[in-house]
mmCIF file with all atom_site columns, C-alpha atoms in Angstrom:
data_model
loop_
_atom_site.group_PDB
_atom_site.id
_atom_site.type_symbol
_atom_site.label_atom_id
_atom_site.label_alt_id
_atom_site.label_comp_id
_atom_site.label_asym_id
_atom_site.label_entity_id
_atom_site.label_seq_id
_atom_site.pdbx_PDB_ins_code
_atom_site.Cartn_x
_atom_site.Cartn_y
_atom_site.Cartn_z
_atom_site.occupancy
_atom_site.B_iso_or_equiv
_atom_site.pdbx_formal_charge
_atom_site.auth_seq_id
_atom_site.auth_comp_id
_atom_site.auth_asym_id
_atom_site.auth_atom_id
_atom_site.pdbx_PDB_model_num
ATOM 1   C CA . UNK A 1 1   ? 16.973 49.026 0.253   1.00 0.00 ? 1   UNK A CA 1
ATOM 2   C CA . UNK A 1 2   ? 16.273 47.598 -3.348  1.00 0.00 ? 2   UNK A CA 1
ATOM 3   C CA . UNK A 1 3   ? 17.036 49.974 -6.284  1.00 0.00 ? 3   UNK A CA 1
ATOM 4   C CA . UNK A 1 4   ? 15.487 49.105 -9.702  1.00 0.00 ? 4   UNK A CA 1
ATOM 5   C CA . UNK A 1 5   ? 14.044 46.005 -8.586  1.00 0.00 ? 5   UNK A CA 1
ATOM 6   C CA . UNK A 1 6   ? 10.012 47.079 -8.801  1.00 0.00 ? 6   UNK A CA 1
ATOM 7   C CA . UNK A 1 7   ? 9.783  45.037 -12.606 1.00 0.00 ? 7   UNK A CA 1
ATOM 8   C CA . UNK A 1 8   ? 11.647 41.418 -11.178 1.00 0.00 ? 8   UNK A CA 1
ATOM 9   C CA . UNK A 1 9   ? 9.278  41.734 -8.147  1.00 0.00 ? 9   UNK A CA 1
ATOM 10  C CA . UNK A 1 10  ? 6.182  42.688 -9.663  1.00 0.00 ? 10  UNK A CA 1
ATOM 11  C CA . UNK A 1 11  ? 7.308  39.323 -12.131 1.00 0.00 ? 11  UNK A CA 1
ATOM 12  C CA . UNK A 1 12  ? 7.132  36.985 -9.149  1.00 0.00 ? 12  UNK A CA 1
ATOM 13  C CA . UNK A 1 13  ? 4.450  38.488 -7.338  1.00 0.00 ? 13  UNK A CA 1
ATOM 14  C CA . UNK A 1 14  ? 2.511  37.799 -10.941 1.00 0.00 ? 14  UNK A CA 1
ATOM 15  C CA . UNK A 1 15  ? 3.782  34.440 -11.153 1.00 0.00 ? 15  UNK A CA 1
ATOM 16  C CA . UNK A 1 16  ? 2.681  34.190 -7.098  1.00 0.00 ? 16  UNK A CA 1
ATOM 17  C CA . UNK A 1 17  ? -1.030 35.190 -8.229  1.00 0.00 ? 17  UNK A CA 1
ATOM 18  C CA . UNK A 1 18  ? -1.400 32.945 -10.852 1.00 0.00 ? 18  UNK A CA 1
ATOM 19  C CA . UNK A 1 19  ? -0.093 30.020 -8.454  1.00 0.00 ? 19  UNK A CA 1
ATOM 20  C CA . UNK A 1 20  ? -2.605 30.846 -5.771  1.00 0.00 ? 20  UNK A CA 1
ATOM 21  C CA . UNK A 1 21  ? -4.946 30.388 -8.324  1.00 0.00 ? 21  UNK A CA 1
ATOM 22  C CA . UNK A 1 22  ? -4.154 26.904 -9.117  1.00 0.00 ? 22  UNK A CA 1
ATOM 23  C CA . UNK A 1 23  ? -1.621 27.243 -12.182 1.00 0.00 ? 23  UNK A CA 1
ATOM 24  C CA . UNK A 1 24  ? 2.317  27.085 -10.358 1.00 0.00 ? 24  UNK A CA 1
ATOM 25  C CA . UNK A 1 25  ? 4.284  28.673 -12.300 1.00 0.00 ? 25  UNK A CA 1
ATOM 26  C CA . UNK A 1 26  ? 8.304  27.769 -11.881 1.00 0.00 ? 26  UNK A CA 1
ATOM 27  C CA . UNK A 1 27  ? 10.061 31.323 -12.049 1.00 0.00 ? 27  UNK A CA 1
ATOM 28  C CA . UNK A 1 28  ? 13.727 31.205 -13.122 1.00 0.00 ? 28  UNK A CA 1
ATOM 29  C CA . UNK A 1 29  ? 15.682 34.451 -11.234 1.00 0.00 ? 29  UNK A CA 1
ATOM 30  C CA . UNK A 1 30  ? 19.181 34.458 -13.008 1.00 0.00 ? 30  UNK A CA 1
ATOM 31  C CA . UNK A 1 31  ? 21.780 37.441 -12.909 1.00 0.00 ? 31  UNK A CA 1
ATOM 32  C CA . UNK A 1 32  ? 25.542 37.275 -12.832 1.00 0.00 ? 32  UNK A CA 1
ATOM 33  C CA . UNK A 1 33  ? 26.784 36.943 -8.989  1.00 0.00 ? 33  UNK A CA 1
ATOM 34  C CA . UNK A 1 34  ? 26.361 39.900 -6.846  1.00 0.00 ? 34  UNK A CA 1
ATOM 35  C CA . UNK A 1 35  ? 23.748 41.684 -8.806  1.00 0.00 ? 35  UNK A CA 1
ATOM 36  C CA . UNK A 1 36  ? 21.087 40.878 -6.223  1.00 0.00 ? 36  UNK A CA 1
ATOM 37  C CA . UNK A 1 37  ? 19.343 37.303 -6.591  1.00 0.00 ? 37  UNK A CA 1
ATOM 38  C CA . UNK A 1 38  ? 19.354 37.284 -2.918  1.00 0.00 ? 38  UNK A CA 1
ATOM 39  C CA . UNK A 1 39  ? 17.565 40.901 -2.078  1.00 0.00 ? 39  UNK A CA 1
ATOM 40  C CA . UNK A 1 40  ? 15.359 40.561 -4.267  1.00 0.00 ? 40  UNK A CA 1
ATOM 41  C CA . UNK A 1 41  ? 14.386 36.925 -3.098  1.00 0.00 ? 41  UNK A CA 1
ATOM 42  C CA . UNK A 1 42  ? 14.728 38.633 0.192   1.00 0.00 ? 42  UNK A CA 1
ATOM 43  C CA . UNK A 1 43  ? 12.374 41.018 -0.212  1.00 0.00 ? 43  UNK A CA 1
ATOM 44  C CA . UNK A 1 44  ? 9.860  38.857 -1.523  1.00 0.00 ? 44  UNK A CA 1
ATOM 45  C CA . UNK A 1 45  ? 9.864  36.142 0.813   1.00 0.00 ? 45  UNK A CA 1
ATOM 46  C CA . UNK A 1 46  ? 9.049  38.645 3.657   1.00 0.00 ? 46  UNK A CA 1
ATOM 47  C CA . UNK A 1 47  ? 5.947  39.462 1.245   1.00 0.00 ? 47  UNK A CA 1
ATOM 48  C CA . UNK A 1 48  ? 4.448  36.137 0.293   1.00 0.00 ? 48  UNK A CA 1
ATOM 49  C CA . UNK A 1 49  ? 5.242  34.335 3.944   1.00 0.00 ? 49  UNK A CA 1
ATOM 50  C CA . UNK A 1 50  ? 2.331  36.564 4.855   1.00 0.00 ? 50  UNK A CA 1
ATOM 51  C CA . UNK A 1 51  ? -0.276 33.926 3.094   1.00 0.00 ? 51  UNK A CA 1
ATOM 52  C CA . UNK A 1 52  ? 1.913  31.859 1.573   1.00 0.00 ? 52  UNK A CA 1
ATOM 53  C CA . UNK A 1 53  ? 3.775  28.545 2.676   1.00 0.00 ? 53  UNK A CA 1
ATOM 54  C CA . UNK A 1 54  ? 7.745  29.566 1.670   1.00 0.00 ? 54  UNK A CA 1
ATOM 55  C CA . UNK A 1 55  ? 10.227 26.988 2.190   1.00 0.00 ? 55  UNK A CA 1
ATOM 56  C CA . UNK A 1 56  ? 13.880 28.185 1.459   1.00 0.00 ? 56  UNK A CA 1
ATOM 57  C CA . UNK A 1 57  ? 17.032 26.005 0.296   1.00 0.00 ? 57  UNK A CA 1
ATOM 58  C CA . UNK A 1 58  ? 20.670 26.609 -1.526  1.00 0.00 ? 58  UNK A CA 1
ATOM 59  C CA . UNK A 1 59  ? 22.668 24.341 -3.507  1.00 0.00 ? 59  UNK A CA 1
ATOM 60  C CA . UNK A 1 60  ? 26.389 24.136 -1.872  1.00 0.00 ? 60  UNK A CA 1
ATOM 61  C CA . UNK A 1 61  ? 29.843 24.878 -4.244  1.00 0.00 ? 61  UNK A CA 1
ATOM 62  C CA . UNK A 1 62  ? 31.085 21.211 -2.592  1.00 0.00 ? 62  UNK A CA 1
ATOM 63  C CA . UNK A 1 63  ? 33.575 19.691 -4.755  1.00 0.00 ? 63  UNK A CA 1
ATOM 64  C CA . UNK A 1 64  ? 31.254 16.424 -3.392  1.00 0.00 ? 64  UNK A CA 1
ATOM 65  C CA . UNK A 1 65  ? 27.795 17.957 -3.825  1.00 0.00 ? 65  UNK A CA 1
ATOM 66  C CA . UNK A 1 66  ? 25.440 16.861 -0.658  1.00 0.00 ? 66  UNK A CA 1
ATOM 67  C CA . UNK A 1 67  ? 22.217 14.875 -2.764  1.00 0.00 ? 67  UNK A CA 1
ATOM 68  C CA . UNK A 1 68  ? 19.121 17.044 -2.840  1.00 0.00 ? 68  UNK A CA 1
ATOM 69  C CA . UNK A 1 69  ? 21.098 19.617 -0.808  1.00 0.00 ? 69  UNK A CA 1
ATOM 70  C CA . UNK A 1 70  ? 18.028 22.516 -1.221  1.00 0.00 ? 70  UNK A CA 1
ATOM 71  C CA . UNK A 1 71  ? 15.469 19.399 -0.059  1.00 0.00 ? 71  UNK A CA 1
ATOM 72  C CA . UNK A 1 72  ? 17.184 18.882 2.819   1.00 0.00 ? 72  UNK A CA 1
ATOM 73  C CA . UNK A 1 73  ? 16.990 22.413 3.601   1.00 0.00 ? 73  UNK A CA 1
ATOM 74  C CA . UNK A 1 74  ? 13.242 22.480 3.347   1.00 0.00 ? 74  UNK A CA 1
ATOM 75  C CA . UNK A 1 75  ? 12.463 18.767 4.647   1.00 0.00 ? 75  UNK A CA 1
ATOM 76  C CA . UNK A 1 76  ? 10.776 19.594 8.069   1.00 0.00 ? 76  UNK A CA 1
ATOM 77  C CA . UNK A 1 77  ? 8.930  22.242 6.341   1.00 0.00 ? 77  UNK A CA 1
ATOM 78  C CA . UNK A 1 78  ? 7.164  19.710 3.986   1.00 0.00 ? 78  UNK A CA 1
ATOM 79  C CA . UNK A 1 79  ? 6.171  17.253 6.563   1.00 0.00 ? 79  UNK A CA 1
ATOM 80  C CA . UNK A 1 80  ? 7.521  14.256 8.634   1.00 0.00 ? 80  UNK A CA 1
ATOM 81  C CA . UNK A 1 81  ? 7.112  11.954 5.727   1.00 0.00 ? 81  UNK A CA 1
ATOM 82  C CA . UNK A 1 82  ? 9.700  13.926 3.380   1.00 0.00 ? 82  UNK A CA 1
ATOM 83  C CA . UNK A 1 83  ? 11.823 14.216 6.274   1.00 0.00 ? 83  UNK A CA 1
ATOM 84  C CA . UNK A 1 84  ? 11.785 10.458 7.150   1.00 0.00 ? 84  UNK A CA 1
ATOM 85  C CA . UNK A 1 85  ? 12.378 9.347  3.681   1.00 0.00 ? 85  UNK A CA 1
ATOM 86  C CA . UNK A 1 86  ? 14.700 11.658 3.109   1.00 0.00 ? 86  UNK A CA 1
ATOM 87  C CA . UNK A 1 87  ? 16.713 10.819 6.312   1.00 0.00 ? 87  UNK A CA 1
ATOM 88  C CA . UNK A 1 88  ? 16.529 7.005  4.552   1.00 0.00 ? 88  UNK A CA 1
ATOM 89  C CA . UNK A 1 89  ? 17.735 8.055  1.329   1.00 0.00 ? 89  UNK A CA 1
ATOM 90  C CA . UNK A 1 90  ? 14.564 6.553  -0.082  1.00 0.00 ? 90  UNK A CA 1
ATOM 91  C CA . UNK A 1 91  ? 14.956 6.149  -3.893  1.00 0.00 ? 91  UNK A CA 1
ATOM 92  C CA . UNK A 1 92  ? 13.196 9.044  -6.066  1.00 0.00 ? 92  UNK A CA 1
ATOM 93  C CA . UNK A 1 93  ? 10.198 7.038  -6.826  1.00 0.00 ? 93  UNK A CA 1
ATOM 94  C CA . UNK A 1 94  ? 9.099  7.135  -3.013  1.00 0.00 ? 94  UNK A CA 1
ATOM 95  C CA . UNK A 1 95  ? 10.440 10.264 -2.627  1.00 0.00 ? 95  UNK A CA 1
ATOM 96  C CA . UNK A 1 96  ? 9.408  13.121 -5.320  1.00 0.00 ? 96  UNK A CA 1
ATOM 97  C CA . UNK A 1 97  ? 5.605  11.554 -4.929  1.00 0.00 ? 97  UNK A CA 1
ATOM 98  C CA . UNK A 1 98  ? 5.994  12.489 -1.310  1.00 0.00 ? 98  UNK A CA 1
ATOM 99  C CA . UNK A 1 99  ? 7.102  16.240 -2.024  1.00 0.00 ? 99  UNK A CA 1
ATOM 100 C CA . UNK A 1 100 ? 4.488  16.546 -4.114  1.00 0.00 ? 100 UNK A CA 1
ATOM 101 C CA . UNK A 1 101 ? 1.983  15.131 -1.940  1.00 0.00 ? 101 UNK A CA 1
ATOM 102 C CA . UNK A 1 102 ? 3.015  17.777 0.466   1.00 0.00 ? 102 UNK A CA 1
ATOM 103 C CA . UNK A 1 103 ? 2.627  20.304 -1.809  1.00 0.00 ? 103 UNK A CA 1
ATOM 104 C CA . UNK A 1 104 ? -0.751 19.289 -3.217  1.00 0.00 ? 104 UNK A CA 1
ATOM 105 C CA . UNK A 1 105 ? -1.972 18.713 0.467   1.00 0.00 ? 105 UNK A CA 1
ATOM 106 C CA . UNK A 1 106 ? -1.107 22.105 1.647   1.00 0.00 ? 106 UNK A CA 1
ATOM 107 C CA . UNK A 1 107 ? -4.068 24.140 1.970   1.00 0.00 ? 107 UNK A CA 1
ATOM 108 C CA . UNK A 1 108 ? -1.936 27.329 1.620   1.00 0.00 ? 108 UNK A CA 1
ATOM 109 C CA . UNK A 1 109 ? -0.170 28.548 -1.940  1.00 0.00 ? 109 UNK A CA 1
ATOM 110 C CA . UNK A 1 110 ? 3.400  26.827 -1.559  1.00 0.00 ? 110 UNK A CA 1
ATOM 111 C CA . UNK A 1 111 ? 6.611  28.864 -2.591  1.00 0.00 ? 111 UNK A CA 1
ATOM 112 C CA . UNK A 1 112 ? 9.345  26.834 -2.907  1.00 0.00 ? 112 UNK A CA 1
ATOM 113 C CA . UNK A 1 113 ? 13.137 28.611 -3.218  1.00 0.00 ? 113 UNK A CA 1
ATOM 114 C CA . UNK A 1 114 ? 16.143 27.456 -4.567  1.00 0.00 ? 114 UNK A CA 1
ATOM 115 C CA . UNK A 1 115 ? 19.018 29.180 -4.604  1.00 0.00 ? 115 UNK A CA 1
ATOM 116 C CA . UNK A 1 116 ? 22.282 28.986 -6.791  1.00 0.00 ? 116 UNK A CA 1
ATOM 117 C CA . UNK A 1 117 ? 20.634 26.018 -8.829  1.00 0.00 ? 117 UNK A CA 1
ATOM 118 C CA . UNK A 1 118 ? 24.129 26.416 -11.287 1.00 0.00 ? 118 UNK A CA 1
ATOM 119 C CA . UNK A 1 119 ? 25.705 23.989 -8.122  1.00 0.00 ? 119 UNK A CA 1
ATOM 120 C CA . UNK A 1 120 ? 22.543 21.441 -8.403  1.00 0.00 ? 120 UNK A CA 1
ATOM 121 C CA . UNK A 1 121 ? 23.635 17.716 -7.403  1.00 0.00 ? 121 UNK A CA 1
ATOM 122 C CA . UNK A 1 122 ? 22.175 15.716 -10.341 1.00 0.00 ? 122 UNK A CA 1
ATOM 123 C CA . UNK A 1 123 ? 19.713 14.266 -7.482  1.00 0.00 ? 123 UNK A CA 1
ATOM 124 C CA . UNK A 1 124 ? 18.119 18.169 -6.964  1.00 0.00 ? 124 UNK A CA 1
ATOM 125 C CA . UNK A 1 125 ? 17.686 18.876 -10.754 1.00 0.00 ? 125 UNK A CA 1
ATOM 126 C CA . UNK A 1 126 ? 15.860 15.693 -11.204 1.00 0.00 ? 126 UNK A CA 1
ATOM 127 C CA . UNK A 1 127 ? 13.389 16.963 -8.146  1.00 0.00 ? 127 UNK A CA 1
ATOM 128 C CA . UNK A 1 128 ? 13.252 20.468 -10.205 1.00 0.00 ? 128 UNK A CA 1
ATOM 129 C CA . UNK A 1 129 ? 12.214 18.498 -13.283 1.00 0.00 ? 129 UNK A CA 1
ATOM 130 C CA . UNK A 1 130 ? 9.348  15.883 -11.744 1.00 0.00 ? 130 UNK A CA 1
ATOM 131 C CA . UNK A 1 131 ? 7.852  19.026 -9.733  1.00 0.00 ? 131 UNK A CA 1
ATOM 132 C CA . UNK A 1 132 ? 8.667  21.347 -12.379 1.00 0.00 ? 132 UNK A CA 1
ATOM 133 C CA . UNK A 1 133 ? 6.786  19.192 -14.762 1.00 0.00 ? 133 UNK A CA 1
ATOM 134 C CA . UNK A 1 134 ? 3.849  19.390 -12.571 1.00 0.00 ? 134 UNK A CA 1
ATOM 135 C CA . UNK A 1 135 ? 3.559  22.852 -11.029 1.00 0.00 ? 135 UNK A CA 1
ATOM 136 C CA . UNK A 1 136 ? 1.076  23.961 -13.588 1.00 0.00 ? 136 UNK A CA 1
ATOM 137 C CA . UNK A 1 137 ? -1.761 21.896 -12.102 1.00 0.00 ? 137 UNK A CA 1
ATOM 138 C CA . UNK A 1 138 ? -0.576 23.073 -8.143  1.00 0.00 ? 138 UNK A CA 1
ATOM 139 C CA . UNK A 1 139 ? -0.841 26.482 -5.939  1.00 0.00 ? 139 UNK A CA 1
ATOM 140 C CA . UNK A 1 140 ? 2.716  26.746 -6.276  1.00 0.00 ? 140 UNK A CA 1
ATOM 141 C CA . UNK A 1 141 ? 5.507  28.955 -7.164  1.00 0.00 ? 141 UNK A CA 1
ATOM 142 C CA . UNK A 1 142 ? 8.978  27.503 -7.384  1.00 0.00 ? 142 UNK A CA 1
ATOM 143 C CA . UNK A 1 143 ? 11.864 30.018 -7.652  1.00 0.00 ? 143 UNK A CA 1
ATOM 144 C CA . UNK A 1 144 ? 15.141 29.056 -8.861  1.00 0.00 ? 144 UNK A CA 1
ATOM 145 C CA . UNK A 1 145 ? 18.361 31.200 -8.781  1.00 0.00 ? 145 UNK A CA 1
ATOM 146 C CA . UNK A 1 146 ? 21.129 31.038 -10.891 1.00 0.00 ? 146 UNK A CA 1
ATOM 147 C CA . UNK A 1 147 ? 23.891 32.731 -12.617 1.00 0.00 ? 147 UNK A CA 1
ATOM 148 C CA . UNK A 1 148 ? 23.620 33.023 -15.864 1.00 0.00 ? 148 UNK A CA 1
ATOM 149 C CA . UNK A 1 149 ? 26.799 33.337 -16.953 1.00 0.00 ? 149 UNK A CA 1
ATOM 150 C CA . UNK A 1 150 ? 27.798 29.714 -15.479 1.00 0.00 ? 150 UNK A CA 1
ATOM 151 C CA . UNK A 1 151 ? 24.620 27.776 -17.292 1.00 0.00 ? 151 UNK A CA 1
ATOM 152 C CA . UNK A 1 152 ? 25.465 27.349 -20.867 1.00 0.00 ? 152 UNK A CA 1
ATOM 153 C CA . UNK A 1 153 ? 23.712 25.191 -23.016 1.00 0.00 ? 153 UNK A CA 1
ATOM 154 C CA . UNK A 1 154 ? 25.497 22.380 -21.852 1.00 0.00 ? 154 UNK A CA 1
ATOM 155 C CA . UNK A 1 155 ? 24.504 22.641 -18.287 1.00 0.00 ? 155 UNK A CA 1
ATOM 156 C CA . UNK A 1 156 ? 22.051 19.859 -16.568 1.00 0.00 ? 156 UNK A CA 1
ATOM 157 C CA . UNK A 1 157 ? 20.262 22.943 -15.475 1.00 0.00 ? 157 UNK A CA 1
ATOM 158 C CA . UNK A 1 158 ? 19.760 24.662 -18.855 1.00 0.00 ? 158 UNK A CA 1
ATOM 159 C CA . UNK A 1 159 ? 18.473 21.099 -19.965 1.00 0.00 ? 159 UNK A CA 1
ATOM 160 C CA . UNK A 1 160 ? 16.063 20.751 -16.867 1.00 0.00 ? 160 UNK A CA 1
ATOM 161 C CA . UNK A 1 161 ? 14.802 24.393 -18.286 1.00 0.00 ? 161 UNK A CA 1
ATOM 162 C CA . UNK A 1 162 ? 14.387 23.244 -21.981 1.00 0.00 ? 162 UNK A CA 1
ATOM 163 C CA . UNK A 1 163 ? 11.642 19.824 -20.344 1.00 0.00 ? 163 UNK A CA 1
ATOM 164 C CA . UNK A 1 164 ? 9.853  22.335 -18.227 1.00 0.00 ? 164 UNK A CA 1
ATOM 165 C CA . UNK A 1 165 ? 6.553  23.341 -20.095 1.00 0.00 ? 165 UNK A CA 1
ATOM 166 C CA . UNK A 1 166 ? 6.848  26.655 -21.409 1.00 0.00 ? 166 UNK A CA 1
ATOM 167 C CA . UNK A 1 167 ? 3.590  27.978 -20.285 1.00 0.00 ? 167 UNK A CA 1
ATOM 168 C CA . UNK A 1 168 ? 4.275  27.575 -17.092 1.00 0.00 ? 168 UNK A CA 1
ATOM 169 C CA . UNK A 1 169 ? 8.247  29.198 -17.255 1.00 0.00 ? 169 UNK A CA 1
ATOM 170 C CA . UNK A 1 170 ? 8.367  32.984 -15.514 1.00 0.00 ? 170 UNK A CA 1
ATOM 171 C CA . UNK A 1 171 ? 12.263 34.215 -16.731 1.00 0.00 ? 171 UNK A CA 1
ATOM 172 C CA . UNK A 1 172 ? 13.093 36.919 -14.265 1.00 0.00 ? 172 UNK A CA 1
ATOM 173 C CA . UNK A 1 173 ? 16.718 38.287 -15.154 1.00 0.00 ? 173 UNK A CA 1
ATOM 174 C CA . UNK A 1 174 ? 18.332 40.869 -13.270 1.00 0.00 ? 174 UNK A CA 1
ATOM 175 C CA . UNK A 1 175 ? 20.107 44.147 -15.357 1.00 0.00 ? 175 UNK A CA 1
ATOM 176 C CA . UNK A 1 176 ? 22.722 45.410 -13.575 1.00 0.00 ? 176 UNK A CA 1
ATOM 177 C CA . UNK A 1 177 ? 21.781 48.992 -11.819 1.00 0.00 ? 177 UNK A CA 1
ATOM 178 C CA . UNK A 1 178 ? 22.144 52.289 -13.671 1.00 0.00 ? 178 UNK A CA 1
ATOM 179 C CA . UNK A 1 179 ? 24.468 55.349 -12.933 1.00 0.00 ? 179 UNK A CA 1
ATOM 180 C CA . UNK A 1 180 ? 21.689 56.606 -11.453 1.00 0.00 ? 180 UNK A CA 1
ATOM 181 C CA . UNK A 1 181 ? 20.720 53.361 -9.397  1.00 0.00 ? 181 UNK A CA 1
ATOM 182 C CA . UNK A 1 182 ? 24.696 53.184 -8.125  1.00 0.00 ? 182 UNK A CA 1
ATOM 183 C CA . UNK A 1 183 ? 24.506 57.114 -6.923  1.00 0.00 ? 183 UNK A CA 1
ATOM 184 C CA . UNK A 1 184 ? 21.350 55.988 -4.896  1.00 0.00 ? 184 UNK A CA 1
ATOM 185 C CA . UNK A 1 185 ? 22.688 53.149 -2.995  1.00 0.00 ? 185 UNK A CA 1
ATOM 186 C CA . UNK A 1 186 ? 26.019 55.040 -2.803  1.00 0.00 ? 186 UNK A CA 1
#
């Protein structure tokens, strides 16, 4: 059961509209850990798959982060030729062209999650950036979760953020519940 969630959902399902309609939108879901990235991405998902293509993938805490960790998760979903040139390590330039192919190719809207984006390899932020750069122009909604308390200026991700286009930028953060939201769950 989701407790003051109805504003961060009705943000993505906005974003979701305007991405079936041609302008992807890349919606950033950040919260400290444990407020609920997860349900609410939860929750949503089990919406949108209804009409939408959603393809789901997590960044790792490795100490050796696995390159393009979320990709991988989502690989099969986006087509034998991602998976094959992923499964050859193909270099970037044959293999973000690919993704977006994919993407652009799908007749459905595409939603595209990743999760815990503040453990990105260098390899998955630089796919965030070349589709992120892009989105505007596809039926697609990518979702990125993160906590905000671990992406500080410094952060590849916060820079990623800053060379997305603005217009195309949803910022969904979660508030932690209310006295009132606690004695409901409780």
């Amino acid at each position: 059961m989701l407790v003051e969630r109805e504003e961060p959902l009705s943000a993505l399902f906005l974003a979701l509209d305007e991405a079936r309609k041609g302008q992807g939108r890349v919606a950033l879901v950040m919260g400290e850990a444990g407020i609920g990235k997860s349900s609410v991405l939860r929750e949503f998902v089990s919406s949108a798959q209804k009409d939408s293509s959603v393809h789901c993938g997590a960044c790792e805490a490795f100490f050796t982060a696995r390159a393009l960790g979320p990709l991988h998760d989502v690989a099969h979903g986006l087509g034998p030729h991602v998976a094959e040139l992923l499964r050859r390590s193909a270099p970037p330039e044959q293999l973000f062209p690919a993704v977006l192919d994919s993407l652009q190719d799908n007749p459905r809207t595409s939603v595209l999650v990743f999760e815990d984006m503040h453990w990105a390899d260098k390899a998955s932020l630089d796919l965030v950036r070349y589709l992120g750069r892009r989105a505007g122009m596809l039926r697609l909604l990518m979702i990125l979760t993160f906590r905000f308390e671990e992406v500080g200026p410094d952060h590849p991700l916060a820079q990623v953020i800053g060379d997305l286009p603005s217009r195309t930028v949803e910022r969904v953060r979660l508030q932690p519940l209310s006295p009132q939201g606690v004695a409901t769950l409780a």
